[in-house]
Amino acid sequence: MRCLNWYVTKSFLITFFMAIIVLTFAMTGANLIKVLDYISRGIPFVVFCKYMLYIIPRILTFTVPWAVMVSVVLLFGRMSADSEITAMRACGVSIVQIISPILLITFLMTAFCLYLHIEIGPPLLWKSRSMMANEAALRPMALFEPGHPFSYREGENNIAISIDDRVGDNELRGVIFCKTDKNGNIMQEINATRGIIRTDTDSMILHFTLYDCMIDDHSEDSGSGISRGYTENFSFQFNYGKEANAQQIGEKAKYMPLRELLGEIRRAKLDNQDSTKLEIELNKRIAFALSPIAFLLLGMPLAIRTNRRETSIGLFICVILASVYFFSIMLFESLDQSPHLYPQYLLWIPNILFQIVGAVMTFRISQR
């Protein structure tokens, strides 16, 4: 029995670590492209390394459950196709005995995911976001790339700045400044031949000065038409410190460790405030952390039933199951504006369904 357990465990771990590497690399792809773009604009390479260290725990909370499912489906699909499971059961080995080492590993992976979700991942995710924002602000030219507009909020309005080229450490060429209202209507548009950026690191403010400006004013003061004018220079500023703080306050639940999140929920309830969004965040983290068990219980009997050793079939099953699970979580999370539906508890439906269906299918297989 020890040799059998070691055989199953070794096969599972080899597939699991290969799946972790592939899935983690795939999920970091979008972040890599964004950060490498910043590096090409002047952000130091050491910042890139720190950024990757900060986001890896967050990514692992998604790739570990998925890797468990991929490993289980591929392993048991192959074993079933090669009649290894039939041979084991003919020798008196039950399904529970076959999956017991994998079940133990999955519980350990669940505990690991839970720790990443509630303590490690959220604060490091905030560090990654704030670090890149601060580095970009210290090197303002990194914010601007020809052909890629840079935008930020100014009250209820939105400011977008696009350029044709960058010169030196603080000069822009071919600058277009566009202000729109909350409905997307253009309020003001400025075309300047060049612009200069100065950074006030103490106040966390970027000062812009545009030169040789043609101004098109679409505001209500200009009547129904467009008021056009010319000015030698036009100055404005961007408070990136205020922008970063507003983002932190608006999304702070996403970056809180467990103790702070529980404290915010308690405070909201004591103040008779709606704590639905906070409770959704808490329940989502725990539900995601427990997903490896759900994926194991459903993936294993499905792999045995399909009885196929082809990798493509196994991966297709994994993609379908993961898509259904993650889409369901996102759907219930989007109900945060409907507290009467209790979306914080609806988040548990995918886990419960996966585990119940998987347990029933496993029981039926074991009774054959």
Tab-separated table of N, CA, C and O in Angstrom, residues 114 117-118 253 256 258 261-262 265 269 275-291 325 329-330 332-333 342-352:
chain	number	residue	atom	x	y	z
A	114	LEU	N	-5.460	29.710	1.996
A	114	LEU	CA	-6.183	30.513	2.983
A	114	LEU	C	-5.264	31.551	3.612
A	114	LEU	O	-5.646	32.717	3.787
A	117	HIS	N	-4.581	34.253	1.046
A	117	HIS	CA	-5.754	35.077	0.779
A	117	HIS	C	-6.044	36.074	1.902
A	117	HIS	O	-6.407	37.224	1.634
A	118	ILE	N	-5.919	35.637	3.141
A	118	ILE	CA	-6.381	36.495	4.226
A	118	ILE	C	-5.283	37.338	4.859
A	118	ILE	O	-5.580	38.357	5.488
A	253	ALA	N	-10.731	47.648	1.226
A	253	ALA	CA	-11.115	46.307	1.660
A	253	ALA	C	-10.335	45.250	0.892
A	253	ALA	O	-9.992	44.196	1.439
A	256	MET	N	-6.851	44.771	2.636
A	256	MET	CA	-6.758	44.585	4.086
A	256	MET	C	-6.437	43.152	4.470
A	256	MET	O	-7.001	42.221	3.897
A	258	LEU	N	-6.758	40.048	7.311
A	258	LEU	CA	-7.983	39.565	7.936
A	258	LEU	C	-8.395	40.392	9.149
A	258	LEU	O	-9.569	40.751	9.289
A	261	LEU	N	-9.895	43.692	8.157
A	261	LEU	CA	-11.166	43.500	7.475
A	261	LEU	C	-12.280	43.178	8.465
A	261	LEU	O	-13.387	43.732	8.382
A	262	LEU	N	-11.997	42.309	9.416
A	262	LEU	CA	-12.991	41.989	10.449
A	262	LEU	C	-13.316	43.217	11.297
A	262	LEU	O	-14.468	43.428	11.685
A	265	ILE	N	-15.677	45.442	9.345
A	265	ILE	CA	-17.039	44.889	9.342
A	265	ILE	C	-17.731	45.173	10.670
A	265	ILE	O	-18.893	45.589	10.716
A	269	LYS	N	-21.064	47.667	11.292
A	269	LYS	CA	-22.300	47.189	11.918
A	269	LYS	C	-22.643	47.999	13.162
A	269	LYS	O	-23.816	48.282	13.421
A	275	SER	N	-22.495	46.784	5.465
A	275	SER	CA	-21.204	46.088	5.431
A	275	SER	C	-21.167	44.996	4.366
A	275	SER	O	-20.307	44.118	4.407
A	276	THR	N	-22.091	45.063	3.402
A	276	THR	CA	-22.192	43.998	2.401
A	276	THR	C	-20.904	43.835	1.602
A	276	THR	O	-20.413	42.712	1.410
A	277	LYS	N	-20.337	44.951	1.128
A	277	LYS	CA	-19.113	44.863	0.327
A	277	LYS	C	-17.964	44.262	1.125
A	277	LYS	O	-17.188	43.455	0.602
A	278	LEU	N	-17.854	44.642	2.388
A	278	LEU	CA	-16.802	44.091	3.231
A	278	LEU	C	-17.015	42.599	3.464
A	278	LEU	O	-16.056	41.811	3.423
A	279	GLU	N	-18.243	42.199	3.687
A	279	GLU	CA	-18.532	40.785	3.920
A	279	GLU	C	-18.336	39.971	2.645
A	279	GLU	O	-17.921	38.805	2.702
A	280	ILE	N	-18.638	40.577	1.505
A	280	ILE	CA	-18.385	39.898	0.232
A	280	ILE	C	-16.888	39.625	0.071
A	280	ILE	O	-16.471	38.528	-0.332
A	281	GLU	N	-16.077	40.620	0.392
A	281	GLU	CA	-14.626	40.454	0.287
A	281	GLU	C	-14.135	39.338	1.204
A	281	GLU	O	-13.314	38.497	0.804
A	282	LEU	N	-14.644	39.297	2.430
A	282	LEU	CA	-14.236	38.273	3.385
A	282	LEU	C	-14.642	36.880	2.916
A	282	LEU	O	-13.826	35.952	2.887
A	283	ASN	N	-15.903	36.729	2.538
A	283	ASN	CA	-16.395	35.419	2.113
A	283	ASN	C	-15.763	34.971	0.800
A	283	ASN	O	-15.533	33.773	0.596
A	284	LYS	N	-15.473	35.917	-0.090
A	284	LYS	CA	-14.822	35.564	-1.353
A	284	LYS	C	-13.438	34.994	-1.107
A	284	LYS	O	-13.043	33.998	-1.732
A	285	ARG	N	-12.699	35.608	-0.204
A	285	ARG	CA	-11.359	35.104	0.099
A	285	ARG	C	-11.409	33.680	0.637
A	285	ARG	O	-10.637	32.808	0.202
A	286	ILE	N	-12.299	33.432	1.588
A	286	ILE	CA	-12.369	32.105	2.193
A	286	ILE	C	-12.880	31.082	1.181
A	286	ILE	O	-12.378	29.947	1.110
A	287	ALA	N	-13.877	31.477	0.376
A	287	ALA	CA	-14.410	30.558	-0.630
A	287	ALA	C	-13.350	30.186	-1.662
A	287	ALA	O	-13.217	29.019	-2.045
A	288	PHE	N	-12.579	31.180	-2.114
A	288	PHE	CA	-11.505	30.900	-3.054
A	288	PHE	C	-10.464	29.972	-2.432
A	288	PHE	O	-9.939	29.073	-3.092
A	289	ALA	N	-10.146	30.203	-1.174
A	289	ALA	CA	-9.132	29.397	-0.505
A	289	ALA	C	-9.556	27.940	-0.380
A	289	ALA	O	-8.721	27.030	-0.415
A	290	LEU	N	-10.861	27.693	-0.224
A	290	LEU	CA	-11.360	26.325	-0.077
A	290	LEU	C	-11.657	25.662	-1.421
A	290	LEU	O	-12.064	24.493	-1.447
A	291	SER	N	-11.451	26.364	-2.504
A	291	SER	CA	-11.767	25.809	-3.818
A	291	SER	C	-10.935	24.590	-4.213
A	291	SER	O	-11.429	23.754	-4.989
A	325	TYR	N	-16.768	27.977	-12.309
A	325	TYR	CA	-16.548	28.366	-10.910
A	325	TYR	C	-16.260	29.858	-10.793
A	325	TYR	O	-16.929	30.575	-10.034
A	329	ILE	N	-18.527	33.029	-9.140
A	329	ILE	CA	-18.048	33.905	-8.076
A	329	ILE	C	-18.164	35.372	-8.495
A	329	ILE	O	-18.627	36.227	-7.726
A	330	MET	N	-17.750	35.671	-9.721
A	330	MET	CA	-17.825	37.048	-10.212
A	330	MET	C	-19.270	37.527	-10.305
A	330	MET	O	-19.573	38.686	-10.021
A	332	PHE	N	-21.912	36.551	-8.455
A	332	PHE	CA	-22.455	36.839	-7.124
A	332	PHE	C	-21.769	38.055	-6.502
A	332	PHE	O	-22.391	38.817	-5.769
A	333	GLU	N	-20.494	38.250	-6.808
A	333	GLU	CA	-19.778	39.418	-6.288
A	333	GLU	C	-20.355	40.715	-6.865
A	333	GLU	O	-20.355	41.749	-6.189
A	342	TYR	N	-28.307	38.928	-0.194
A	342	TYR	CA	-27.236	38.309	0.590
A	342	TYR	C	-26.150	37.700	-0.309
A	342	TYR	O	-25.865	36.504	-0.253
A	343	PRO	N	-25.527	38.523	-1.166
A	343	PRO	CA	-24.506	37.985	-2.076
A	343	PRO	C	-23.294	37.407	-1.351
A	343	PRO	O	-22.604	36.550	-1.892
A	344	GLN	N	-23.024	37.870	-0.109
A	344	GLN	CA	-21.891	37.340	0.641
A	344	GLN	C	-22.055	35.857	0.946
A	344	GLN	O	-21.054	35.143	1.148
A	345	TYR	N	-23.304	35.390	0.978
A	345	TYR	CA	-23.552	33.962	1.215
A	345	TYR	C	-23.759	33.203	-0.093
A	345	TYR	O	-23.460	32.007	-0.174
A	346	LEU	N	-24.237	33.893	-1.109
A	346	LEU	CA	-24.380	33.255	-2.421
A	346	LEU	C	-23.025	32.846	-2.987
A	346	LEU	O	-22.945	31.924	-3.810
A	347	LEU	N	-21.955	33.523	-2.548
A	347	LEU	CA	-20.615	33.183	-3.012
A	347	LEU	C	-20.232	31.737	-2.708
A	347	LEU	O	-19.347	31.178	-3.358
A	348	TRP	N	-20.896	31.139	-1.742
A	348	TRP	CA	-20.561	29.770	-1.346
A	348	TRP	C	-21.249	28.721	-2.212
A	348	TRP	O	-20.939	27.522	-2.109
A	349	ILE	N	-22.180	29.134	-3.058
A	349	ILE	CA	-22.912	28.164	-3.875
A	349	ILE	C	-21.997	27.339	-4.780
A	349	ILE	O	-22.138	26.099	-4.844
A	350	PRO	N	-21.038	27.945	-5.524
A	350	PRO	CA	-20.161	27.118	-6.375
A	350	PRO	C	-19.395	26.064	-5.585
A	350	PRO	O	-19.305	24.907	-6.015
A	351	ASN	N	-18.832	26.438	-4.422
A	351	ASN	CA	-18.104	25.465	-3.606
A	351	ASN	C	-19.007	24.322	-3.162
A	351	ASN	O	-18.643	23.143	-3.257
A	352	ILE	N	-20.184	24.691	-2.671
A	352	ILE	CA	-21.104	23.671	-2.156
A	352	ILE	C	-21.551	22.731	-3.273
A	352	ILE	O	-21.563	21.502	-3.106
